[in-house]
Coordinates of C-alpha atoms in Angstrom, one line a residue:
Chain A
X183 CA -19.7 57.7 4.6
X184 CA -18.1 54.6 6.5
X185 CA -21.8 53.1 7.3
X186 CA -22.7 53.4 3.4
X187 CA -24.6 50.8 1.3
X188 CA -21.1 49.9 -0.2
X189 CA -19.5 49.3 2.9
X190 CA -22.2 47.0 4.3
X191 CA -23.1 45.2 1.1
X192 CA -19.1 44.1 0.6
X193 CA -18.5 43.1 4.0
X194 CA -21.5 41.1 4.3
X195 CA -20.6 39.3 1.2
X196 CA -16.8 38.9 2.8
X197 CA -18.3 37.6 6.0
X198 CA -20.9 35.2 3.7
X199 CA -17.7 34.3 1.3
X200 CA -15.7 33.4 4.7
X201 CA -18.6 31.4 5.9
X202 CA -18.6 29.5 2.2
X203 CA -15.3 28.8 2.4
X204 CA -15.7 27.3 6.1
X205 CA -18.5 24.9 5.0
X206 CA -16.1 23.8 2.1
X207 CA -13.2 23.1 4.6
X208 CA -15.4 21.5 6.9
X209 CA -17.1 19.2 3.9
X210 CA -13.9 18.5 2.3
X211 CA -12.6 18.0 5.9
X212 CA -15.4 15.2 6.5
X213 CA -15.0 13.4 2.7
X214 CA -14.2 10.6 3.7
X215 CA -16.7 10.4 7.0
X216 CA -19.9 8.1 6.9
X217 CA -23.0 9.8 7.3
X218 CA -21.7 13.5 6.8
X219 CA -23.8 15.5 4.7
X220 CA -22.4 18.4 2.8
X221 CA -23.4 22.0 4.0
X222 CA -24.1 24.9 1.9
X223 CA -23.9 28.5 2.3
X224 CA -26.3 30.9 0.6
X225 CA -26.4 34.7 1.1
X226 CA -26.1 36.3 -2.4
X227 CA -30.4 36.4 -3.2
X228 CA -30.6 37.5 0.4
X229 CA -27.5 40.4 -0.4
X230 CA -29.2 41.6 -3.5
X231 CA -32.7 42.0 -1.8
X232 CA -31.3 43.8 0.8
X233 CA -28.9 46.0 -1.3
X234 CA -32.2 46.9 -3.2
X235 CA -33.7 47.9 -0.1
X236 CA -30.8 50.2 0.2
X237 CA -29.7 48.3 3.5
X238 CA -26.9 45.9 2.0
X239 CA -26.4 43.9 5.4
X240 CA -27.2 40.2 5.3
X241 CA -26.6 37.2 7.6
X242 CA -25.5 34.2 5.4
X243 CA -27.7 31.3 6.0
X244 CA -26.9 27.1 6.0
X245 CA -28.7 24.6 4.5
X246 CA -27.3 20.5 4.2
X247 CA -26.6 19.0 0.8
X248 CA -29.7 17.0 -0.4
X249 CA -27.7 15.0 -3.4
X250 CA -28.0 11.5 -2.8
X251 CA -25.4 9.5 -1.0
X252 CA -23.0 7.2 -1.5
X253 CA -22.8 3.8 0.5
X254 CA -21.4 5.0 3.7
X255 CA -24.0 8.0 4.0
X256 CA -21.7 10.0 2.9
X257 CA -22.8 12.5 -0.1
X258 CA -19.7 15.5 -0.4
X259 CA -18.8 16.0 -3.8
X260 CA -15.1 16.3 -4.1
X261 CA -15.2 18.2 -7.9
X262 CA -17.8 20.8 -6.9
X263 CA -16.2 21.4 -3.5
X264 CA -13.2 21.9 -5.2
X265 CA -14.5 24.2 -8.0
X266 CA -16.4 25.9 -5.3
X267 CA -13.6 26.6 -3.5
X268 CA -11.6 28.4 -6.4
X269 CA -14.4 30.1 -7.3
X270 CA -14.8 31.5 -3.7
X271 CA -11.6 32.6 -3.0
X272 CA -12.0 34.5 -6.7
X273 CA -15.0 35.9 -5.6
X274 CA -13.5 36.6 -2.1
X275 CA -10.2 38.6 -3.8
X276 CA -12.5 40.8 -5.8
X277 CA -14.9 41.7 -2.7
X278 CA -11.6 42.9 -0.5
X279 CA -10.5 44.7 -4.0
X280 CA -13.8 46.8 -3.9
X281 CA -13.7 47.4 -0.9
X282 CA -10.0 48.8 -0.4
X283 CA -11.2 50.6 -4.0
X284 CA -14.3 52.2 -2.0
X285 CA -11.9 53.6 0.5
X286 CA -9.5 54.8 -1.8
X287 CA -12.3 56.7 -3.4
X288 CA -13.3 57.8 0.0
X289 CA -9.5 58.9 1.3
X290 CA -9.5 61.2 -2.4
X291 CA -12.9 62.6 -1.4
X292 CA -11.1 63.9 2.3
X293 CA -7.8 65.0 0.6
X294 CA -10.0 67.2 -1.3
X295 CA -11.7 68.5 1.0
Chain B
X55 CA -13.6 29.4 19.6
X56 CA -15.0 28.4 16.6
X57 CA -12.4 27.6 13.8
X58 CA -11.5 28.8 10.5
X59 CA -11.1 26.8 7.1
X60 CA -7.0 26.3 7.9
X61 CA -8.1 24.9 11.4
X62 CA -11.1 22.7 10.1
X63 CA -8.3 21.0 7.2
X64 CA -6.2 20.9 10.2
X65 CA -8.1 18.2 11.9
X66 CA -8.6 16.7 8.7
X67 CA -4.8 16.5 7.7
X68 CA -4.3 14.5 11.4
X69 CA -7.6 12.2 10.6
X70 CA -6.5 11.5 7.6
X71 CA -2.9 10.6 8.9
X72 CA -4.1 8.2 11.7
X73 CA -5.8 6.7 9.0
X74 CA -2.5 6.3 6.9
X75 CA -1.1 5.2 10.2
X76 CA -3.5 2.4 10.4
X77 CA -3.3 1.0 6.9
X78 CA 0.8 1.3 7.0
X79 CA 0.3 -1.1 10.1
X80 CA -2.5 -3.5 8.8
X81 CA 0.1 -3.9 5.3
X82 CA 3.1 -4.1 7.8
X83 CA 1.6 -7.2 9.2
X84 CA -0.1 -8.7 6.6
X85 CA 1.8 -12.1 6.5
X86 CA 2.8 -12.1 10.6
X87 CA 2.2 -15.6 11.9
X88 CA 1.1 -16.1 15.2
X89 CA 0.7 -19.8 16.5
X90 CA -2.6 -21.3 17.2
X91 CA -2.8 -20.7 21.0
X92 CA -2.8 -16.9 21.0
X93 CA -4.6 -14.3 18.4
X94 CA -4.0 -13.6 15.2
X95 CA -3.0 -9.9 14.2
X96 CA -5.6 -7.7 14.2
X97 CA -6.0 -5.4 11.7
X98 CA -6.9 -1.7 13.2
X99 CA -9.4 0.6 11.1
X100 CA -9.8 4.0 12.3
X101 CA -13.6 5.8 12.7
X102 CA -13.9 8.7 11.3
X103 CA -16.5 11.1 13.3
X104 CA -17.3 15.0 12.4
X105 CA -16.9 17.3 15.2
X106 CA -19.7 19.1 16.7
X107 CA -20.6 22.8 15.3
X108 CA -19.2 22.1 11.5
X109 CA -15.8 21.9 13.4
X110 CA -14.4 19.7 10.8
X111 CA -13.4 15.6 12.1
X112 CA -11.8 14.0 14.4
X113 CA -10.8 10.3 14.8
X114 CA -13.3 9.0 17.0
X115 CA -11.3 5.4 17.6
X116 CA -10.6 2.5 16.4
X117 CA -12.6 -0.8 15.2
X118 CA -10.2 -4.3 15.1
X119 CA -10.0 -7.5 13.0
X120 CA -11.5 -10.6 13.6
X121 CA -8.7 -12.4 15.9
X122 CA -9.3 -15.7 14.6
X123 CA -7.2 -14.8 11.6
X124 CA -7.2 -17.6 9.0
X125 CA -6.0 -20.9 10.1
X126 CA -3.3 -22.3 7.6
X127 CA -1.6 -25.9 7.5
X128 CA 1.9 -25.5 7.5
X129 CA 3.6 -27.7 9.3
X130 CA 7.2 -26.6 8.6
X131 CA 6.7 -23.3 10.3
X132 CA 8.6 -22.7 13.7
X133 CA 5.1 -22.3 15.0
X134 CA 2.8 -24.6 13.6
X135 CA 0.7 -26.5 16.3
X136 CA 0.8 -30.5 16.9
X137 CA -1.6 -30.8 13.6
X138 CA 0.1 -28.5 11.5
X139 CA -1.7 -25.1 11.9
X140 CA -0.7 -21.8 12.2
X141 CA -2.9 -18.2 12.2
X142 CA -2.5 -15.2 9.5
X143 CA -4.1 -12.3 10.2
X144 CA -7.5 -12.0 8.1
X145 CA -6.1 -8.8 6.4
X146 CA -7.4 -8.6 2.5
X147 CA -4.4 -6.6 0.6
X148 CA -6.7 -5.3 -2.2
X149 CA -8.8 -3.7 0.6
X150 CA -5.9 -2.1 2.5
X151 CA -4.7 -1.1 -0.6
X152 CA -8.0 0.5 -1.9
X153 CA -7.8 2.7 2.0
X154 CA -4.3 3.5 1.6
X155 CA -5.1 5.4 -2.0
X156 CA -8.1 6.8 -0.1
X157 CA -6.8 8.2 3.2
X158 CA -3.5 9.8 0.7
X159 CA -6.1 11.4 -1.6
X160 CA -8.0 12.7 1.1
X161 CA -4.6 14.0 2.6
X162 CA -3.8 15.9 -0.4
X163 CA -7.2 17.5 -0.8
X164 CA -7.0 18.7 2.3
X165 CA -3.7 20.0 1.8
X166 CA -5.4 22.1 -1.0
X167 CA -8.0 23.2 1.3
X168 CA -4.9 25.1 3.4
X169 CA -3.8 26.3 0.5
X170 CA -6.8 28.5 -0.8
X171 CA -7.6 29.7 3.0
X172 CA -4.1 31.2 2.9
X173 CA -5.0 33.2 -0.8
X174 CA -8.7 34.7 1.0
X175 CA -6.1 35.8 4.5
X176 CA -4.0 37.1 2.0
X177 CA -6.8 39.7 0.3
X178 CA -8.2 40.0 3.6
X179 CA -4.7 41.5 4.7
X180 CA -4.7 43.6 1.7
X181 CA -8.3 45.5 2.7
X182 CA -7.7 49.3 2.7
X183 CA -4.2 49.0 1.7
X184 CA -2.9 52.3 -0.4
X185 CA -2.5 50.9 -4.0

């Protein structure tokens, strides 16, 4: 009941999320640093594979940015980091939401027991 | 260890701040006279290098202004040479100017970067809570 598909599927998509929002720290960190290349995380293809497998737990995987750079090498995008990083946290708060409502359902299915 | 998205702006906000530290220096001594025998002021710019492992950056050292300055004629100064001359250092305001709004933008973004780690620790700390 704690090893379900639910369980594994959200907190691979936390742990990806938490990765995501690493990468942006790090690339927003580096904005101004020549040469730095942006990194990006991608695990939700790999997630939804796997959840149809009826596994649900997925490693999130790192690729670099390949948008062209500016003069000092440099190519992080401060409005899509930006956006990207609202949108993860969003993405983050409803993940921990479904999982807290996935145990709740799971405490009411011991109470009536 | 590695770090999580509070430490990685961390190193960030104190890169960023060197910087800051840097320009407020090179705009401090933008018209300091030094006479011809010794060196003009250098101005200091700070290298920016990312850390190893996506660790976020870290102010690798520093790279220093030509210290031949620009030679001036102006003979009334208290330390003009026999002909004249006296050394500025060869610090261009516009550019300072342009890294000061730079390294304070880059501050602030990273500012918001602590921000929005603190909102995920927040839900994370709310997992399994009773509602």
């Amino acid at each position: 009941m704690f090893d379900s598909v639910t369980t594994r599927a959200l907190t691979s998509a936390l742990d990806g999320l938490a990765a995501r929002q690493s990468a942006i720290a790090d690339n927003l960190a580096n904005v101004n640093t020549p040469n730095f290349h942006a990194r990006r995380v991608q695990f939700e293809d790999a997630l939804a594979d796997s959840v149809r497998q009826g596994d649900g737990a997925v490693e999130a995987a790192a690729s670099r940015s390949l948008e062209p750079t500016r003069l000092n090498g440099n190519n992080v995008n401060t409005d899509t980091e930006t956006l990207s990083n609202a949108d993860t946290v969003l993405r983050y708060q409803f993940a921990a939401q479904s999982l807290t409502g996935h145990f709740s359902n799971v405490r009411t299915a011991l109470r009536s027991a | 260890m590695p770090m999580d998205a509070i430490g990685i702006a961390g190193t960030s906000l104190s890169t960023h701040r060197k910087w800051l530290d840097a320009v407020s220096d090179n705009l401090a001594n933008v018209n300091t006279v030094t006479s011809t025998d010794d060196d003009a002021f250098q101005a200091r710019y700070v290298t920016a290098v990312a850390n190893a492992d996506n660790q976020g950056v870290s102010a690798a050292g520093n790279e220093w202004g030509d210290p031949e300055g620009r030679v001036v004629h102006e003979p009334d100064h208290p330390l003009a040479d026999e002909e004249g001359y006296v050394r500025y250092p060869d610090i261009t305001l516009s550019d300072q100017m342009g890294s000061l709004i730079m390294a304070q933008r880059g501050y602030q973004m990273n500012t918001a970067v602590v921000d929005r780690a603190i909102d995920i620790y927040q839900a994370a700390i709310q997992i399994g809570a009773q509602q």
